[in-house]
Amino acid sequence: MEYLRAFLCGGLLCAIGQILIDKTQLTPARILTGYVVAGVALTGAGVYEPIVEWGGAGATVPLLGFGYALANGVKRAVAEKGWLGVLTGGLTATAGGIAAAVVFALLVALIFRAGDKRQ
């Protein structure tokens, strides 16, 4: 049942993004940025935690989940370090994911050759 909930939650979030791409003039980059900001705002408002508990990885893997991780990292760091945690908490909480993205991007860049697509 956990897999089904994750699939439904993640699928719904992706479907909303696809609808925004198809029906609005927003660029994909703005939609992705909006998802991260929405994740932070919804977490700060206390709305996203129940979604994460219900949807599991379906809620934490998409970009809303990145915003959720940033907001939780800031909350934790502020509780431990005070106002300095506002500056350090988000980066500390997401450092592993960011480092993995950079390493995998580097590996892909070394393995594959970039170039213009020819038609």
Short mmCIF file of N, CA and C in Angstrom, two decimals:
data_model
loop_
_atom_site.label_atom_id
_atom_site.label_comp_id
_atom_site.label_asym_id
_atom_site.label_seq_id
_atom_site.Cartn_x
_atom_site.Cartn_y
_atom_site.Cartn_z
N MET A 1 0.82 -1.19 0.00
CA MET A 1 0.00 0.00 0.00
C MET A 1 0.87 1.27 0.00
N GLU A 2 2.04 1.16 0.64
CA GLU A 2 2.95 2.31 0.68
C GLU A 2 3.39 2.72 -0.72
N TYR A 3 3.65 1.74 -1.58
CA TYR A 3 4.06 2.02 -2.95
C TYR A 3 2.94 2.69 -3.73
N LEU A 4 1.73 2.26 -3.52
CA LEU A 4 0.59 2.85 -4.22
C LEU A 4 0.40 4.31 -3.79
N ARG A 5 0.51 4.58 -2.50
CA ARG A 5 0.37 5.96 -2.03
C ARG A 5 1.49 6.84 -2.58
N ALA A 6 2.71 6.32 -2.61
CA ALA A 6 3.83 7.09 -3.17
C ALA A 6 3.61 7.36 -4.65
N PHE A 7 3.14 6.36 -5.37
CA PHE A 7 2.87 6.52 -6.80
C PHE A 7 1.78 7.57 -7.03
N LEU A 8 0.70 7.51 -6.25
CA LEU A 8 -0.39 8.45 -6.41
C LEU A 8 0.03 9.88 -6.06
N CYS A 9 0.77 10.03 -4.98
CA CYS A 9 1.22 11.35 -4.54
C CYS A 9 2.20 11.95 -5.55
N GLY A 10 3.23 11.20 -5.89
CA GLY A 10 4.21 11.68 -6.87
C GLY A 10 3.59 11.91 -8.23
N GLY A 11 2.70 11.02 -8.64
CA GLY A 11 2.02 11.17 -9.93
C GLY A 11 1.17 12.41 -9.98
N LEU A 12 0.47 12.70 -8.89
CA LEU A 12 -0.37 13.90 -8.83
C LEU A 12 0.49 15.16 -8.90
N LEU A 13 1.59 15.18 -8.17
CA LEU A 13 2.48 16.34 -8.22
C LEU A 13 3.06 16.55 -9.62
N CYS A 14 3.44 15.47 -10.27
CA CYS A 14 3.96 15.57 -11.64
C CYS A 14 2.87 15.97 -12.63
N ALA A 15 1.66 15.47 -12.43
CA ALA A 15 0.54 15.84 -13.31
C ALA A 15 0.23 17.32 -13.19
N ILE A 16 0.29 17.86 -11.97
CA ILE A 16 0.07 19.30 -11.79
C ILE A 16 1.14 20.09 -12.53
N GLY A 17 2.38 19.65 -12.43
CA GLY A 17 3.46 20.32 -13.16
C GLY A 17 3.25 20.25 -14.66
N GLN A 18 2.82 19.11 -15.17
CA GLN A 18 2.58 18.97 -16.60
C GLN A 18 1.44 19.87 -17.06
N ILE A 19 0.40 19.96 -16.26
CA ILE A 19 -0.72 20.85 -16.59
C ILE A 19 -0.24 22.30 -16.63
N LEU A 20 0.59 22.69 -15.68
CA LEU A 20 1.13 24.05 -15.68
C LEU A 20 1.97 24.31 -16.93
N ILE A 21 2.74 23.32 -17.36
CA ILE A 21 3.54 23.48 -18.59
C ILE A 21 2.63 23.62 -19.81
N ASP A 22 1.59 22.79 -19.87
CA ASP A 22 0.72 22.78 -21.05
C ASP A 22 -0.24 23.95 -21.11
N LYS A 23 -0.74 24.41 -19.99
CA LYS A 23 -1.85 25.37 -19.98
C LYS A 23 -1.45 26.81 -19.62
N THR A 24 -0.20 27.03 -19.23
CA THR A 24 0.23 28.38 -18.88
C THR A 24 1.42 28.78 -19.73
N GLN A 25 1.78 30.03 -19.62
CA GLN A 25 2.96 30.54 -20.32
C GLN A 25 4.23 30.43 -19.47
N LEU A 26 4.12 29.80 -18.30
CA LEU A 26 5.29 29.65 -17.43
C LEU A 26 6.31 28.73 -18.07
N THR A 27 7.57 29.08 -17.92
CA THR A 27 8.64 28.22 -18.43
C THR A 27 8.83 27.06 -17.44
N PRO A 28 9.37 25.94 -17.91
CA PRO A 28 9.65 24.84 -16.98
C PRO A 28 10.54 25.25 -15.82
N ALA A 29 11.50 26.12 -16.05
CA ALA A 29 12.39 26.56 -14.97
C ALA A 29 11.61 27.31 -13.89
N ARG A 30 10.66 28.13 -14.29
CA ARG A 30 9.85 28.86 -13.31
C ARG A 30 8.94 27.91 -12.54
N ILE A 31 8.43 26.92 -13.21
CA ILE A 31 7.57 25.94 -12.54
C ILE A 31 8.39 25.14 -11.53
N LEU A 32 9.58 24.71 -11.91
CA LEU A 32 10.43 23.96 -11.00
C LEU A 32 10.82 24.80 -9.79
N THR A 33 11.17 26.05 -10.03
CA THR A 33 11.50 26.95 -8.92
C THR A 33 10.29 27.18 -8.03
N GLY A 34 9.13 27.32 -8.65
CA GLY A 34 7.89 27.48 -7.89
C GLY A 34 7.60 26.27 -7.02
N TYR A 35 7.91 25.09 -7.53
CA TYR A 35 7.71 23.88 -6.73
C TYR A 35 8.60 23.89 -5.49
N VAL A 36 9.84 24.30 -5.63
CA VAL A 36 10.73 24.34 -4.46
C VAL A 36 10.22 25.37 -3.44
N VAL A 37 9.84 26.55 -3.93
CA VAL A 37 9.33 27.59 -3.04
C VAL A 37 8.03 27.13 -2.38
N ALA A 38 7.17 26.46 -3.15
CA ALA A 38 5.92 25.94 -2.58
C ALA A 38 6.21 24.90 -1.50
N GLY A 39 7.21 24.07 -1.71
CA GLY A 39 7.59 23.09 -0.70
C GLY A 39 8.03 23.74 0.59
N VAL A 40 8.80 24.82 0.48
CA VAL A 40 9.24 25.55 1.67
C VAL A 40 8.04 26.20 2.35
N ALA A 41 7.19 26.86 1.57
CA ALA A 41 6.04 27.57 2.14
C ALA A 41 5.05 26.60 2.79
N LEU A 42 4.77 25.49 2.12
CA LEU A 42 3.83 24.52 2.67
C LEU A 42 4.38 23.86 3.94
N THR A 43 5.69 23.64 3.96
CA THR A 43 6.31 23.08 5.16
C THR A 43 6.26 24.08 6.30
N GLY A 44 6.56 25.32 5.99
CA GLY A 44 6.51 26.37 7.02
C GLY A 44 5.11 26.55 7.58
N ALA A 45 4.10 26.35 6.75
CA ALA A 45 2.71 26.48 7.19
C ALA A 45 2.20 25.22 7.89
N GLY A 46 3.00 24.16 7.87
CA GLY A 46 2.60 22.92 8.52
C GLY A 46 1.67 22.05 7.69
N VAL A 47 1.55 22.36 6.41
CA VAL A 47 0.63 21.63 5.53
C VAL A 47 1.30 20.43 4.87
N TYR A 48 2.60 20.53 4.61
CA TYR A 48 3.26 19.50 3.81
C TYR A 48 3.62 18.25 4.61
N GLU A 49 3.80 18.38 5.91
CA GLU A 49 4.17 17.22 6.73
C GLU A 49 3.14 16.09 6.63
N PRO A 50 1.83 16.37 6.73
CA PRO A 50 0.86 15.28 6.58
C PRO A 50 0.89 14.64 5.18
N ILE A 51 1.20 15.45 4.18
CA ILE A 51 1.32 14.90 2.82
C ILE A 51 2.51 13.95 2.75
N VAL A 52 3.63 14.32 3.39
CA VAL A 52 4.81 13.46 3.42
C VAL A 52 4.52 12.17 4.17
N GLU A 53 3.82 12.28 5.28
CA GLU A 53 3.48 11.07 6.04
C GLU A 53 2.59 10.14 5.23
N TRP A 54 1.69 10.69 4.43
CA TRP A 54 0.80 9.85 3.63
C TRP A 54 1.51 9.34 2.37
N GLY A 55 2.17 10.24 1.64
CA GLY A 55 2.73 9.88 0.34
C GLY A 55 4.15 9.35 0.36
N GLY A 56 4.86 9.47 1.47
CA GLY A 56 6.22 8.95 1.56
C GLY A 56 7.14 9.52 0.49
N ALA A 57 7.81 8.63 -0.23
CA ALA A 57 8.76 9.05 -1.26
C ALA A 57 8.08 9.81 -2.39
N GLY A 58 6.81 9.58 -2.60
CA GLY A 58 6.08 10.32 -3.63
C GLY A 58 5.99 11.80 -3.31
N ALA A 59 6.15 12.15 -2.05
CA ALA A 59 6.12 13.56 -1.64
C ALA A 59 7.51 14.12 -1.40
N THR A 60 8.49 13.28 -1.08
CA THR A 60 9.82 13.80 -0.74
C THR A 60 10.79 13.80 -1.91
N VAL A 61 10.53 13.02 -2.94
CA VAL A 61 11.47 12.96 -4.07
C VAL A 61 11.28 14.11 -5.06
N PRO A 62 10.06 14.52 -5.40
CA PRO A 62 9.92 15.66 -6.32
C PRO A 62 10.47 16.95 -5.72
N LEU A 63 10.48 18.01 -6.50
CA LEU A 63 11.08 19.26 -6.04
C LEU A 63 10.37 19.86 -4.84
N LEU A 64 9.11 19.58 -4.65
CA LEU A 64 8.45 20.01 -3.43
C LEU A 64 9.16 19.41 -2.22
N GLY A 65 9.64 18.19 -2.36
CA GLY A 65 10.37 17.53 -1.29
C GLY A 65 11.70 18.19 -1.01
N PHE A 66 12.33 18.78 -2.03
CA PHE A 66 13.57 19.51 -1.82
C PHE A 66 13.30 20.75 -0.96
N GLY A 67 12.21 21.45 -1.27
CA GLY A 67 11.81 22.58 -0.45
C GLY A 67 11.48 22.15 0.98
N TYR A 68 10.84 20.99 1.10
CA TYR A 68 10.52 20.42 2.41
C TYR A 68 11.81 20.15 3.20
N ALA A 69 12.81 19.58 2.54
CA ALA A 69 14.09 19.30 3.20
C ALA A 69 14.79 20.60 3.61
N LEU A 70 14.76 21.61 2.76
CA LEU A 70 15.35 22.90 3.10
C LEU A 70 14.70 23.49 4.34
N ALA A 71 13.37 23.52 4.33
CA ALA A 71 12.64 24.12 5.46
C ALA A 71 12.88 23.35 6.76
N ASN A 72 12.88 22.03 6.69
CA ASN A 72 13.13 21.24 7.90
C ASN A 72 14.55 21.43 8.40
N GLY A 73 15.51 21.54 7.49
CA GLY A 73 16.90 21.79 7.89
C GLY A 73 17.05 23.13 8.59
N VAL A 74 16.37 24.14 8.08
CA VAL A 74 16.43 25.45 8.71
C VAL A 74 15.78 25.41 10.09
N LYS A 75 14.62 24.75 10.20
CA LYS A 75 13.95 24.64 11.51
C LYS A 75 14.86 23.97 12.54
N ARG A 76 15.49 22.87 12.13
CA ARG A 76 16.36 22.12 13.03
C ARG A 76 17.57 22.95 13.44
N ALA A 77 18.18 23.63 12.46
CA ALA A 77 19.38 24.41 12.76
C ALA A 77 19.07 25.63 13.61
N VAL A 78 17.92 26.25 13.41
CA VAL A 78 17.54 27.40 14.24
C VAL A 78 17.33 26.93 15.68
N ALA A 79 16.73 25.75 15.85
CA ALA A 79 16.53 25.23 17.20
C ALA A 79 17.86 24.94 17.89
N GLU A 80 18.88 24.53 17.12
CA GLU A 80 20.18 24.19 17.70
C GLU A 80 21.11 25.38 17.83
N LYS A 81 21.16 26.24 16.81
CA LYS A 81 22.18 27.29 16.75
C LYS A 81 21.62 28.70 16.82
N GLY A 82 20.32 28.86 16.89
CA GLY A 82 19.73 30.20 16.88
C GLY A 82 19.63 30.74 15.47
N TRP A 83 19.72 32.04 15.36
CA TRP A 83 19.51 32.68 14.06
C TRP A 83 20.59 32.33 13.03
N LEU A 84 21.74 31.90 13.46
CA LEU A 84 22.76 31.46 12.51
C LEU A 84 22.25 30.26 11.69
N GLY A 85 21.36 29.47 12.28
CA GLY A 85 20.79 28.32 11.58
C GLY A 85 19.99 28.68 10.36
N VAL A 86 19.50 29.93 10.28
CA VAL A 86 18.77 30.37 9.10
C VAL A 86 19.67 30.30 7.87
N LEU A 87 20.93 30.62 8.07
CA LEU A 87 21.88 30.64 6.95
C LEU A 87 22.48 29.26 6.65
N THR A 88 22.60 28.42 7.66
CA THR A 88 23.31 27.15 7.47
C THR A 88 22.42 25.92 7.38
N GLY A 89 21.22 25.98 7.93
CA GLY A 89 20.38 24.79 8.05
C GLY A 89 19.98 24.16 6.74
N GLY A 90 19.54 24.98 5.78
CA GLY A 90 19.10 24.43 4.50
C GLY A 90 20.22 23.75 3.74
N LEU A 91 21.38 24.37 3.75
CA LEU A 91 22.52 23.77 3.04
C LEU A 91 22.99 22.49 3.70
N THR A 92 23.00 22.48 5.03
CA THR A 92 23.41 21.28 5.74
C THR A 92 22.46 20.12 5.47
N ALA A 93 21.17 20.41 5.46
CA ALA A 93 20.17 19.36 5.28
C ALA A 93 20.16 18.78 3.88
N THR A 94 20.55 19.57 2.89
CA THR A 94 20.46 19.12 1.50
C THR A 94 21.83 18.87 0.87
N ALA A 95 22.89 18.97 1.64
CA ALA A 95 24.24 18.84 1.08
C ALA A 95 24.46 17.50 0.40
N GLY A 96 23.96 16.42 0.97
CA GLY A 96 24.15 15.10 0.37
C GLY A 96 23.52 15.01 -1.01
N GLY A 97 22.30 15.48 -1.15
CA GLY A 97 21.62 15.45 -2.45
C GLY A 97 22.29 16.34 -3.48
N ILE A 98 22.71 17.51 -3.04
CA ILE A 98 23.38 18.43 -3.96
C ILE A 98 24.72 17.85 -4.41
N ALA A 99 25.48 17.28 -3.48
CA ALA A 99 26.77 16.67 -3.83
C ALA A 99 26.57 15.51 -4.79
N ALA A 100 25.56 14.68 -4.55
CA ALA A 100 25.29 13.56 -5.45
C ALA A 100 24.94 14.06 -6.85
N ALA A 101 24.14 15.12 -6.94
CA ALA A 101 23.78 15.66 -8.25
C ALA A 101 25.00 16.16 -9.00
N VAL A 102 25.91 16.83 -8.30
CA VAL A 102 27.12 17.34 -8.94
C VAL A 102 28.01 16.19 -9.40
N VAL A 103 28.20 15.18 -8.56
CA VAL A 103 29.06 14.04 -8.91
C VAL A 103 28.48 13.27 -10.10
N PHE A 104 27.18 13.00 -10.07
CA PHE A 104 26.58 12.25 -11.18
C PHE A 104 26.59 13.07 -12.47
N ALA A 105 26.40 14.39 -12.37
CA ALA A 105 26.47 15.24 -13.56
C ALA A 105 27.88 15.21 -14.14
N LEU A 106 28.87 15.24 -13.28
CA LEU A 106 30.26 15.17 -13.75
C LEU A 106 30.53 13.83 -14.44
N LEU A 107 30.07 12.73 -13.84
CA LEU A 107 30.27 11.41 -14.45
C LEU A 107 29.61 11.32 -15.82
N VAL A 108 28.39 11.82 -15.93
CA VAL A 108 27.69 11.78 -17.22
C VAL A 108 28.42 12.64 -18.24
N ALA A 109 28.92 13.81 -17.80
CA ALA A 109 29.65 14.68 -18.71
C ALA A 109 30.95 14.03 -19.19
N LEU A 110 31.58 13.23 -18.33
CA LEU A 110 32.82 12.56 -18.73
C LEU A 110 32.55 11.37 -19.66
N ILE A 111 31.42 10.71 -19.48
CA ILE A 111 31.11 9.52 -20.26
C ILE A 111 30.55 9.87 -21.64
N PHE A 112 29.68 10.86 -21.68
CA PHE A 112 29.00 11.21 -22.94
C PHE A 112 29.56 12.51 -23.49
N ARG A 113 29.49 12.64 -24.80
CA ARG A 113 30.01 13.82 -25.46
C ARG A 113 28.85 14.79 -25.73
N ALA A 114 29.01 16.02 -25.28
CA ALA A 114 28.00 17.04 -25.53
C ALA A 114 28.17 17.58 -26.93
N GLY A 115 27.09 17.94 -27.54
CA GLY A 115 27.15 18.52 -28.87
C GLY A 115 25.78 18.94 -29.33
N ASP A 116 25.77 19.66 -30.43
CA ASP A 116 24.51 20.10 -31.01
C ASP A 116 23.77 18.91 -31.62
N LYS A 117 22.47 18.98 -31.51
CA LYS A 117 21.65 17.95 -32.15
C LYS A 117 21.52 18.28 -33.63
N ARG A 118 21.79 17.33 -34.46
CA ARG A 118 21.67 17.56 -35.91
C ARG A 118 20.42 16.88 -36.41
N GLN A 119 19.76 17.57 -37.27
CA GLN A 119 18.50 17.01 -37.80
C GLN A 119 18.64 16.55 -39.20
#
